[in-house]
């Protein structure tokens, strides 16, 4: 591992989180947003292990080394409004005069040329200090803690409940594992849907962290107690969550042994990385960490052996009647590739099972952060989103639940799934915005961004809001074991789509644009992008928002229409998206 093992930068130690307030320490709000977001990722309340620059998802980092972090901070501090900074795998490598409407920061993380695109080459280059693993929102400075994934997890489980259990999970048992940065959202998402969650993690501190932040209700001392508590809650039809300090494969096998078959089974351990993410059975956390140092090859082999047992147990639960799905960590891909088990794919991934119809309409996890650090600014945006979309019952329910249950981490922020569907500016009361023509057709995302920009301009929100999104979005990712699994036309592995998406985001003038390899599912298994737009109340920001929040979700519609999905073709027709060959091959 390069020099990110060295003592954290003094500057980071002084900040330990994003600067807040209305005073700039840079030459403009867009540069300021980049600086605040980088530090928000590395806030000890947000990231999982910031002293090692690790944000979430195994070893997903925000900067390559502490020297690189310091250099990025220097660059952002002096960057002008017509300059663009280039960041290659977490290290600033160049800076050019471009123009005011161009992105201020361009980021590429973990990308390798096809033939070399695997963990082995990546780890060699990482050891030489030449690359870093950017995961998805870690290396693109868009991570907002477990609150960032909670709505996606809530929506996925709600869709699962709709399909299999008549709309909610009351009286249902969900078994899962992994209480890290992303997986930590699972117990709260289950209880928000009315169900009971029994969740394993090998790291007791991670369970404790989820309890302290309100994501999980109890840590049980042993599996028997945990099962007893969970089944009692199922019997009573009460939402409940209990974490157990145990290896996931061991827990799933023990449940089968005791004939405890859950209604739903999934998993969110960091199985995408057999060496630095997943923990083999038979060791405590410390013993496993020592084995990794001493004998990485043996660690990897034992880790894959445990994954095979883990998948076998999920398959057995599925045969016994559980609804099973993979939750985006590539555990099926690992077991298929390294243990030759094609049947690992006998249970589906969560995207084809529950999410794809939303992607067809350009819907995805759109998120925004208050750069002021003021919670009241986010509550103001909550009001705005509800005023704009008064008929969306599910959105209202989500905002109510989020206000009640989701603790802010670092810069206050919110996530909402908004899509492409367009409405005329006059119909949504946005025709008086300077950048808007009354006849303009505005997407849901653009409507919301314009309203926020207005509130910033009016001073109703105290400092700019930065809008960004997950890389897991409608048109931003090629990931054959996850977002693009089982595409209708077989185009799962075609990476032209995310590359076009990043190019389009630059053309539309997003303020930060990034392209990564390997997020969620590991190196060589995905290409994906992210963008940020800073709503600083100016007409320039309004114009940028209109462009980016049309083209970006529009890619989702276009990509799925091209693959032949009826829902996407319908959305294109309804919202006038130009598809030159009408979805023909
Ligand atoms: P993380 O590294 O922060 O946490 C992983 C957790 O799994 C840790 O707490 C670790 O102790 C635990 N763990 C690992 N192996 C275990 C085992 N065998 N038994 C019990 N516990 C074990 O990762 P994260 O950010 O929570 O992400 C989890 C996985 O989900 C990753 O593979 C990530 O790429 C993927 N992911 C999914 C989505 C999604 O939308 N579904 C989004 C982002 C990431």
XYZ file of C-alpha atoms and ligand atoms in Angstrom:
629
model
C 0.000 0.000 0.000
C 1.563 3.349 -1.007
C 2.133 6.051 1.565
C -1.460 6.297 2.722
C -0.341 4.377 5.807
C 1.602 7.449 6.944
C 0.275 9.842 9.581
C -2.763 11.780 8.388
C -2.148 15.269 7.028
C -2.067 18.060 9.607
C -4.593 19.960 7.536
C -7.035 17.028 7.696
C -6.456 16.725 11.459
C -7.346 20.396 11.874
C -10.488 20.088 9.765
C -11.790 16.556 10.421
C -14.793 17.220 8.225
C -16.119 19.753 5.752
C -15.697 23.447 6.511
C -19.152 25.017 6.871
C -20.683 28.509 6.835
C -20.875 31.164 4.165
C -17.242 32.225 4.004
C -15.192 31.021 1.057
C -11.640 29.724 1.474
C -11.330 29.311 -2.322
C -11.946 31.500 -5.401
C -15.552 30.436 -5.972
C -18.409 28.260 -4.749
C -17.715 25.458 -7.218
C -14.144 25.039 -6.002
C -15.372 25.463 -2.435
C -17.943 22.700 -2.977
C -15.225 20.330 -4.234
C -13.053 21.113 -1.196
C -15.938 20.706 1.261
C -17.110 17.461 -0.332
C -13.635 15.913 -0.304
C -13.434 16.684 3.412
C -16.985 15.552 4.023
C -16.026 12.114 2.629
C -13.186 12.076 5.152
C -15.252 13.256 8.122
C -14.917 10.575 10.855
C -18.735 10.723 11.218
C -19.154 9.995 7.497
C -16.283 7.808 6.189
C -15.484 4.379 7.634
C -11.700 4.738 8.204
C -10.603 8.255 7.222
C -7.166 7.988 8.884
C -6.339 5.528 6.065
C -8.241 7.712 3.567
C -10.808 4.881 3.306
C -14.366 6.113 2.861
C -16.474 2.946 2.383
C -16.907 -0.228 0.341
C -13.800 -2.177 1.349
C -10.900 0.123 0.387
C -12.739 2.887 -1.514
C -10.554 5.971 -1.033
C -11.002 9.734 -1.445
C -7.329 10.486 -2.262
C -4.353 8.314 -3.127
C -2.119 9.381 -0.261
C -1.917 12.110 2.360
C 0.539 13.995 0.128
C -1.983 13.790 -2.704
C -4.730 15.015 -0.336
C -2.606 18.061 0.617
C -1.855 18.763 -3.043
C -5.573 18.537 -3.984
C -6.391 20.968 -1.157
C -3.728 23.431 -2.440
C -5.013 23.173 -5.999
C -8.658 23.664 -5.063
C -7.758 26.651 -2.903
C -6.106 28.531 -5.775
C -8.194 27.210 -8.722
C -9.835 29.970 -10.778
C -13.352 30.077 -12.185
C -12.085 29.293 -15.675
C -9.663 26.501 -14.777
C -10.068 22.717 -14.663
C -8.148 20.422 -12.318
C -7.376 16.837 -13.365
C -7.330 14.107 -10.712
C -5.999 10.665 -11.702
C -6.753 7.899 -9.193
C -6.773 10.285 -6.257
C -3.741 12.390 -7.243
C -3.856 15.863 -8.834
C -1.872 15.626 -12.075
C -2.609 18.754 -14.109
C -4.512 21.986 -14.327
C -5.570 23.865 -17.455
C -7.307 27.076 -18.367
C -10.609 25.978 -19.968
C -13.669 28.234 -19.608
C -16.231 29.280 -17.061
C -18.974 26.849 -18.104
C -16.592 23.852 -18.148
C -16.207 21.436 -15.212
C -13.865 22.663 -12.459
C -12.640 19.143 -11.633
C -12.345 16.034 -13.817
C -11.665 12.716 -12.094
C -10.685 9.253 -13.395
C -10.275 6.443 -10.849
C -9.037 2.848 -11.066
C -9.430 2.542 -14.848
C -7.276 -0.092 -16.556
C -7.014 -1.248 -20.161
C -9.227 -4.312 -20.791
C -6.596 -7.051 -20.885
C -5.054 -5.829 -17.600
C -8.339 -4.948 -15.943
C -8.324 -7.166 -12.846
C -7.498 -7.040 -9.112
C -4.072 -8.601 -9.626
C -2.774 -5.823 -11.866
C -4.591 -3.232 -9.834
C -2.988 -4.352 -6.554
C 0.480 -4.312 -8.199
C -0.060 -0.751 -9.395
C -1.573 0.291 -6.069
C 1.491 -1.077 -4.264
C 3.688 1.022 -6.582
C 1.647 4.092 -5.581
C 0.273 4.496 -9.129
C -3.432 3.949 -8.546
C -6.153 3.924 -5.935
C -9.527 2.177 -5.688
C -12.148 4.907 -5.977
C -15.211 2.689 -5.384
C -18.159 4.791 -6.533
C -18.801 7.892 -4.429
C -15.526 7.655 -2.425
C -13.147 8.767 -5.169
C -15.664 11.160 -6.698
C -16.219 12.984 -3.388
C -19.964 12.331 -3.329
C -20.231 9.984 -0.348
C -22.635 11.158 2.350
C -22.481 8.220 4.742
C -25.074 5.539 5.232
C -27.825 8.154 4.757
C -26.834 8.162 1.047
C -27.928 4.591 0.435
C -30.845 4.388 2.836
C -33.501 5.454 0.366
C -32.239 3.052 -2.327
C -32.278 0.214 0.201
C -35.722 1.273 1.424
C -37.062 1.421 -2.186
C -35.546 -1.964 -3.070
C -37.133 -3.636 -0.057
C -40.424 -1.822 -0.715
C -40.425 -3.192 -4.278
C -39.602 -6.652 -2.900
C -42.528 -6.305 -0.461
C -44.812 -5.176 -3.322
C -43.867 -8.163 -5.470
C -43.970 -10.882 -2.833
C -45.760 -9.782 0.331
C -48.625 -7.474 -0.623
C -46.844 -4.180 0.013
C -45.028 -4.343 3.338
C -42.733 -6.536 5.366
C -44.772 -6.743 8.596
C -44.290 -10.121 10.224
C -41.509 -10.998 7.772
C -37.921 -11.960 8.591
C -35.095 -10.546 6.464
C -31.672 -12.151 6.944
C -28.620 -10.313 5.702
C -24.989 -9.482 6.523
C -22.589 -6.550 6.374
C -23.037 -3.411 8.451
C -20.453 -1.240 6.687
C -20.915 2.151 5.051
C -23.572 0.918 2.614
C -24.757 -2.324 4.198
C -25.385 -0.457 7.453
C -28.571 0.958 5.914
C -30.193 -2.480 5.699
C -31.685 -2.895 9.194
C -33.272 0.576 9.158
C -34.609 0.061 5.628
C -36.172 -3.232 6.743
C -37.830 -1.718 9.819
C -39.020 1.305 7.788
C -40.845 -1.277 5.642
C -42.311 -2.863 8.783
C -40.110 -5.995 8.859
C -37.625 -7.719 11.148
C -33.925 -7.781 10.268
C -31.366 -10.295 11.520
C -27.947 -9.135 10.348
C -24.421 -10.543 10.785
C -21.149 -8.651 10.877
C -17.744 -9.978 11.864
C -16.734 -6.564 13.182
C -18.481 -5.727 16.484
C -17.450 -2.041 16.176
C -19.389 -1.729 12.922
C -22.544 -3.103 14.621
C -22.022 -0.685 17.494
C -21.640 2.235 15.080
C -24.979 1.401 13.420
C -26.644 1.216 16.818
C -25.226 4.581 17.886
C -26.494 6.214 14.678
C -29.972 4.658 14.917
C -29.663 2.268 11.964
C -29.834 -0.932 14.041
C -31.687 -1.469 17.302
C -29.805 -4.139 19.208
C -26.586 -6.134 19.278
C -27.126 -9.694 20.553
C -24.434 -11.503 22.494
C -24.997 -14.784 20.680
C -26.919 -16.202 17.753
C -29.515 -18.010 19.902
C -30.531 -14.788 21.609
C -30.613 -12.986 18.257
C -32.873 -15.624 16.687
C -35.155 -15.575 19.726
C -35.509 -11.761 19.592
C -36.053 -11.735 15.850
C -38.684 -14.498 15.851
C -40.551 -12.899 18.757
C -40.766 -9.651 16.763
C -41.932 -11.568 13.669
C -44.613 -13.246 15.776
C -45.739 -9.890 17.180
C -45.653 -8.269 13.713
C -43.363 -5.526 15.099
C -40.530 -3.874 13.161
C -37.220 -4.836 14.781
C -33.528 -5.165 13.956
C -30.830 -7.166 15.656
C -27.140 -7.429 14.796
C -24.988 -10.475 15.553
C -21.220 -10.546 15.815
C -20.537 -13.594 13.641
C -19.219 -14.563 10.211
C -22.070 -14.407 7.687
C -21.510 -17.857 6.145
C -21.502 -19.398 9.631
C -24.725 -17.610 10.577
C -26.585 -18.606 7.405
C -25.551 -22.264 7.839
C -26.576 -22.225 11.512
C -29.994 -20.845 10.568
C -30.491 -23.664 8.067
C -29.414 -26.182 10.671
C -32.081 -24.845 13.051
C -34.660 -24.737 10.279
C -35.034 -20.975 10.519
C -35.901 -20.036 6.932
C -36.237 -16.295 6.427
C -38.816 -14.700 4.144
C -36.059 -12.721 2.413
C -32.325 -13.416 2.276
C -29.585 -11.203 0.869
C -26.102 -9.991 1.848
C -23.971 -6.856 1.739
C -20.521 -7.912 2.952
C -17.642 -6.534 0.849
C -17.444 -9.699 -1.245
C -16.350 -7.705 -4.304
C -12.806 -7.822 -2.864
C -11.721 -11.275 -1.616
C -8.536 -9.887 -0.070
C -9.349 -6.536 1.485
C -13.130 -6.643 1.801
C -14.541 -10.061 2.723
C -13.630 -12.023 5.891
C -12.988 -15.789 5.794
C -14.665 -18.047 8.336
C -12.685 -19.498 11.260
C -10.975 -16.262 12.347
C -11.725 -13.272 14.508
C -11.321 -9.887 12.824
C -7.803 -9.417 14.237
C -6.717 -12.949 13.371
C -7.949 -12.511 9.805
C -6.197 -9.122 9.477
C -2.959 -10.782 10.659
C -3.416 -13.644 8.145
C -3.881 -11.114 5.327
C -0.543 -9.477 6.231
C 1.264 -12.803 6.656
C -0.127 -14.853 3.785
C -2.361 -12.936 1.356
C -2.726 -15.906 -1.035
C -4.055 -18.172 1.712
C -6.370 -15.378 2.899
C -7.799 -15.010 -0.606
C -8.326 -18.761 -1.009
C -10.073 -19.104 2.350
C -12.123 -15.993 1.684
C -13.401 -17.493 -1.602
C -14.088 -20.834 0.152
C -16.246 -18.983 2.690
C -18.040 -17.094 -0.081
C -18.915 -20.419 -1.729
C -20.447 -21.683 1.547
C -22.236 -18.346 1.933
C -23.773 -18.633 -1.557
C -24.660 -22.304 -0.975
C -26.576 -21.321 2.154
C -28.456 -18.580 0.275
C -29.370 -21.103 -2.455
C -30.575 -23.592 0.183
C -32.745 -20.912 1.804
C -34.132 -20.024 -1.622
C -35.006 -23.691 -2.262
C -36.739 -23.736 1.122
C -38.961 -20.816 0.075
C -37.025 -17.616 0.876
C -36.988 -14.747 -1.626
C -33.268 -14.398 -2.396
C -31.404 -11.628 -4.194
C -27.820 -10.419 -4.400
C -27.350 -6.915 -3.098
C -24.713 -5.604 -5.476
C -21.493 -6.977 -3.924
C -20.681 -9.502 -6.686
C -20.640 -12.518 -4.358
C -22.257 -14.587 -7.150
C -19.640 -13.421 -9.665
C -16.776 -14.334 -7.296
C -18.132 -17.833 -6.690
C -18.846 -18.412 -10.368
C -15.468 -17.107 -11.554
C -13.198 -18.608 -8.910
C -15.072 -21.768 -7.955
C -16.695 -22.605 -11.293
C -20.195 -22.478 -9.837
C -22.628 -21.318 -12.533
C -25.541 -22.040 -10.178
C -24.437 -19.055 -8.068
C -26.542 -17.035 -10.490
C -29.682 -19.052 -9.648
C -30.744 -16.111 -7.498
C -31.092 -12.714 -9.196
C -29.378 -9.403 -8.592
C -31.450 -6.595 -7.067
C -31.431 -4.430 -10.199
C -33.212 -6.794 -12.610
C -35.409 -7.985 -9.730
C -36.611 -4.589 -8.487
C -34.914 -1.462 -9.872
C -34.776 -1.630 -13.675
C -38.283 -0.270 -14.371
C -37.258 2.895 -12.501
C -34.034 3.165 -14.547
C -36.128 2.957 -17.737
C -37.778 6.227 -16.688
C -34.455 7.890 -15.851
C -35.159 7.574 -12.113
C -32.226 7.196 -9.777
C -30.752 8.316 -6.475
C -30.430 12.064 -6.781
C -28.870 13.650 -3.680
C -27.997 17.099 -2.394
C -25.912 18.581 0.415
C -26.158 21.891 2.254
C -22.723 23.516 2.005
C -23.672 25.827 4.879
C -23.750 22.864 7.276
C -27.204 24.067 8.416
C -29.832 21.363 8.886
C -32.541 23.987 8.352
C -31.356 24.370 4.735
C -32.136 20.705 4.095
C -35.547 20.992 5.769
C -36.229 23.905 3.404
C -35.333 21.647 0.441
C -37.636 18.923 1.859
C -40.502 21.428 1.750
C -39.542 22.423 -1.783
C -39.537 18.866 -3.129
C -42.936 18.157 -1.564
C -44.387 21.429 -2.924
C -43.119 20.611 -6.416
C -44.424 17.035 -6.508
C -47.607 17.123 -4.386
C -49.117 13.990 -5.946
C -46.155 11.698 -5.277
C -47.397 9.866 -2.203
C -44.329 7.647 -1.956
C -42.025 10.679 -1.957
C -44.018 12.285 0.862
C -43.819 9.059 2.872
C -40.064 8.902 2.255
C -39.424 12.507 3.359
C -41.531 11.931 6.521
C -39.612 8.736 7.312
C -36.245 10.330 6.588
C -37.005 13.315 8.843
C -38.032 10.960 11.620
C -35.386 8.234 11.355
C -32.338 9.302 9.351
C -29.618 11.089 11.291
C -27.539 13.594 9.372
C -23.870 12.645 9.003
C -21.353 15.381 8.133
C -22.843 18.003 5.824
C -26.648 17.744 6.086
C -28.002 16.067 2.985
C -30.959 14.247 1.500
C -31.560 11.604 -1.164
C -34.589 11.238 -3.399
C -35.278 9.112 -6.431
C -36.241 11.617 -9.140
C -36.426 10.947 -12.858
C -36.810 12.325 -16.339
C -40.555 12.891 -16.714
C -40.984 16.411 -18.080
C -43.549 19.140 -17.356
C -43.884 22.590 -18.926
C -42.211 25.357 -16.891
C -45.460 27.353 -16.610
C -47.286 24.373 -15.075
C -44.797 24.078 -12.228
C -44.411 27.791 -11.574
C -40.823 27.982 -12.810
C -41.473 30.253 -15.799
C -40.236 33.347 -13.941
C -36.688 31.926 -13.525
C -34.230 33.993 -15.623
C -32.727 31.025 -17.450
C -36.095 29.456 -18.293
C -38.419 29.963 -21.237
C -42.111 29.460 -20.250
C -42.460 26.723 -22.883
C -39.401 24.796 -21.681
C -40.147 21.176 -20.784
C -38.373 20.541 -17.486
C -37.421 17.120 -16.135
C -38.241 16.286 -12.508
C -34.578 16.656 -11.595
C -34.269 20.009 -13.410
C -37.449 21.352 -11.767
C -36.114 20.567 -8.343
C -32.637 21.992 -9.031
C -34.107 25.227 -10.427
C -36.344 25.665 -7.396
C -33.393 25.146 -5.048
C -31.273 27.586 -7.027
C -34.077 30.149 -6.658
C -34.197 29.584 -2.888
C -30.428 30.114 -2.685
C -30.716 33.299 -4.776
C -33.516 34.601 -2.516
C -31.497 33.874 0.628
C -34.133 31.402 1.899
C -31.306 28.854 1.904
C -28.190 30.260 3.555
C -25.422 28.963 1.235
C -25.232 27.025 -2.051
C -26.541 23.483 -2.334
C -24.514 20.909 -4.250
C -26.482 18.291 -6.145
C -24.890 14.988 -7.044
C -25.896 11.339 -7.368
C -24.808 7.774 -6.887
C -22.879 6.109 -9.718
C -25.658 3.517 -9.532
C -28.050 5.510 -11.695
C -30.185 5.037 -14.762
C -27.696 5.797 -17.533
C -24.353 6.022 -15.788
C -23.086 2.489 -15.399
C -22.185 -0.730 -17.168
C -21.924 -3.529 -14.597
C -22.940 -6.969 -15.919
C -23.351 -8.519 -12.455
C -25.331 -5.597 -11.104
C -26.880 -2.537 -12.805
C -26.814 -4.044 -16.308
C -27.338 -7.695 -15.375
C -29.537 -9.575 -17.871
C -30.269 -6.619 -20.154
C -33.023 -7.401 -22.633
C -30.704 -7.126 -25.657
C -27.660 -8.802 -24.046
C -25.682 -5.529 -23.922
C -24.708 -6.044 -20.243
C -20.959 -5.474 -20.725
C -21.097 -2.603 -23.199
C -19.173 0.235 -21.533
C -19.797 2.818 -24.273
C -22.863 3.985 -22.336
C -21.176 5.260 -19.156
C -18.366 6.765 -21.230
C -20.923 8.657 -23.342
C -22.605 9.678 -20.093
C -19.394 11.201 -18.711
C -18.656 12.964 -22.004
C -22.211 14.327 -22.073
C -21.899 15.545 -18.485
C -18.780 17.506 -19.518
C -20.546 18.879 -22.593
C -23.474 19.964 -20.416
C -21.040 21.679 -18.018
C -21.414 19.746 -14.753
C -19.006 21.135 -12.153
C -17.262 17.844 -11.316
C -17.343 14.800 -13.611
C -15.761 11.417 -12.901
C -15.312 8.017 -14.580
C -14.378 4.958 -12.517
C -13.758 1.242 -12.925
C -14.813 -1.476 -10.505
C -17.183 0.232 -8.072
C -19.500 -2.040 -6.069
C -18.444 -5.251 -7.798
C -14.660 -4.948 -8.028
C -11.956 -4.087 -10.552
C -12.735 -5.122 -14.110
C -16.428 -5.662 -13.439
C -17.923 -2.198 -13.974
C -17.460 1.246 -15.545
C -19.457 4.111 -14.052
C -19.691 7.869 -13.712
C -20.770 10.643 -11.399
C -21.473 14.376 -11.617
C -21.930 17.375 -9.312
C -23.686 20.672 -9.917
C -23.324 23.562 -7.484
C -26.504 25.622 -7.123
C -25.147 28.989 -6.030
C -28.201 31.035 -6.954
C -26.712 32.465 -10.173
C -28.211 32.403 -13.660
C -25.145 30.413 -14.753
C -26.009 27.688 -12.229
C -29.636 27.634 -13.394
C -28.549 27.128 -17.013
C -26.094 24.397 -16.024
C -28.748 22.660 -13.933
C -31.249 22.711 -16.811
C -28.710 21.135 -19.156
C -27.191 18.542 -16.795
C -30.454 17.411 -15.229
C -31.943 16.849 -18.671
C -29.027 15.076 -20.330
C -27.959 12.950 -17.342
C -31.287 11.199 -16.559
C -31.993 11.326 -20.305
C -29.108 8.889 -20.768
C -31.047 6.400 -18.669
C -34.075 6.651 -20.944
C -31.956 6.441 -24.104
C -29.852 3.506 -22.860
C -32.866 1.407 -21.866
C -34.863 2.383 -24.955
C -31.946 1.216 -27.085
C -32.027 -2.108 -25.241
C -35.699 -2.450 -26.187
C -37.458 -1.797 -22.860
C -41.067 -0.739 -23.508
C -41.184 1.475 -20.409
C -38.170 3.461 -21.652
C -39.656 3.809 -25.139
C -42.886 5.022 -23.534
C -40.993 7.559 -21.392
C -39.101 8.774 -24.480
C -42.413 9.259 -26.301
C -44.092 10.988 -23.330
C -41.152 13.291 -22.593
C -39.966 13.962 -26.165
C -36.551 12.319 -25.902
C -35.028 12.113 -29.360
C -34.028 8.517 -30.169
C -32.806 8.566 -33.778
C -33.456 4.881 -34.570
C -36.365 4.408 -32.189
C -34.739 1.625 -30.155
C -33.891 -0.522 -33.211
C -30.609 -2.416 -33.366
P -17.756 -1.900 3.963
O -16.447 -2.435 3.539
O -17.852 -0.553 4.565
O -18.472 -2.939 4.944
C -18.483 -4.326 4.720
C -18.869 -5.009 6.032
O -18.926 -6.420 5.813
C -17.846 -4.768 7.141
O -18.514 -4.283 8.272
C -17.230 -6.146 7.372
O -16.883 -6.358 8.721
C -18.356 -7.068 6.946
N -17.919 -8.394 6.505
C -17.041 -8.711 5.528
N -16.969 -10.046 5.372
C -17.819 -10.585 6.267
C -18.207 -11.906 6.555
N -17.731 -12.954 5.875
N -19.117 -12.089 7.538
C -19.644 -11.065 8.235
N -19.299 -9.783 7.993
C -18.409 -9.554 7.004
O -18.656 -1.990 2.630
P -20.054 -1.282 2.290
O -19.800 0.116 1.858
O -21.049 -1.529 3.334
O -20.439 -2.103 0.968
C -20.752 -3.495 1.075
C -20.810 -4.157 -0.272
O -21.911 -3.666 -1.026
C -19.590 -3.891 -1.131
O -19.282 -5.035 -1.892
C -20.014 -2.786 -2.000
O -19.249 -2.709 -3.188
C -21.454 -3.147 -2.260
N -22.282 -1.974 -2.558
C -23.583 -2.147 -2.804
C -24.375 -1.043 -3.109
C -25.806 -1.180 -3.430
O -26.423 -0.267 -3.899
N -26.397 -2.291 -3.168
C -23.858 0.232 -3.131
C -22.536 0.370 -2.817
C -21.773 -0.710 -2.511
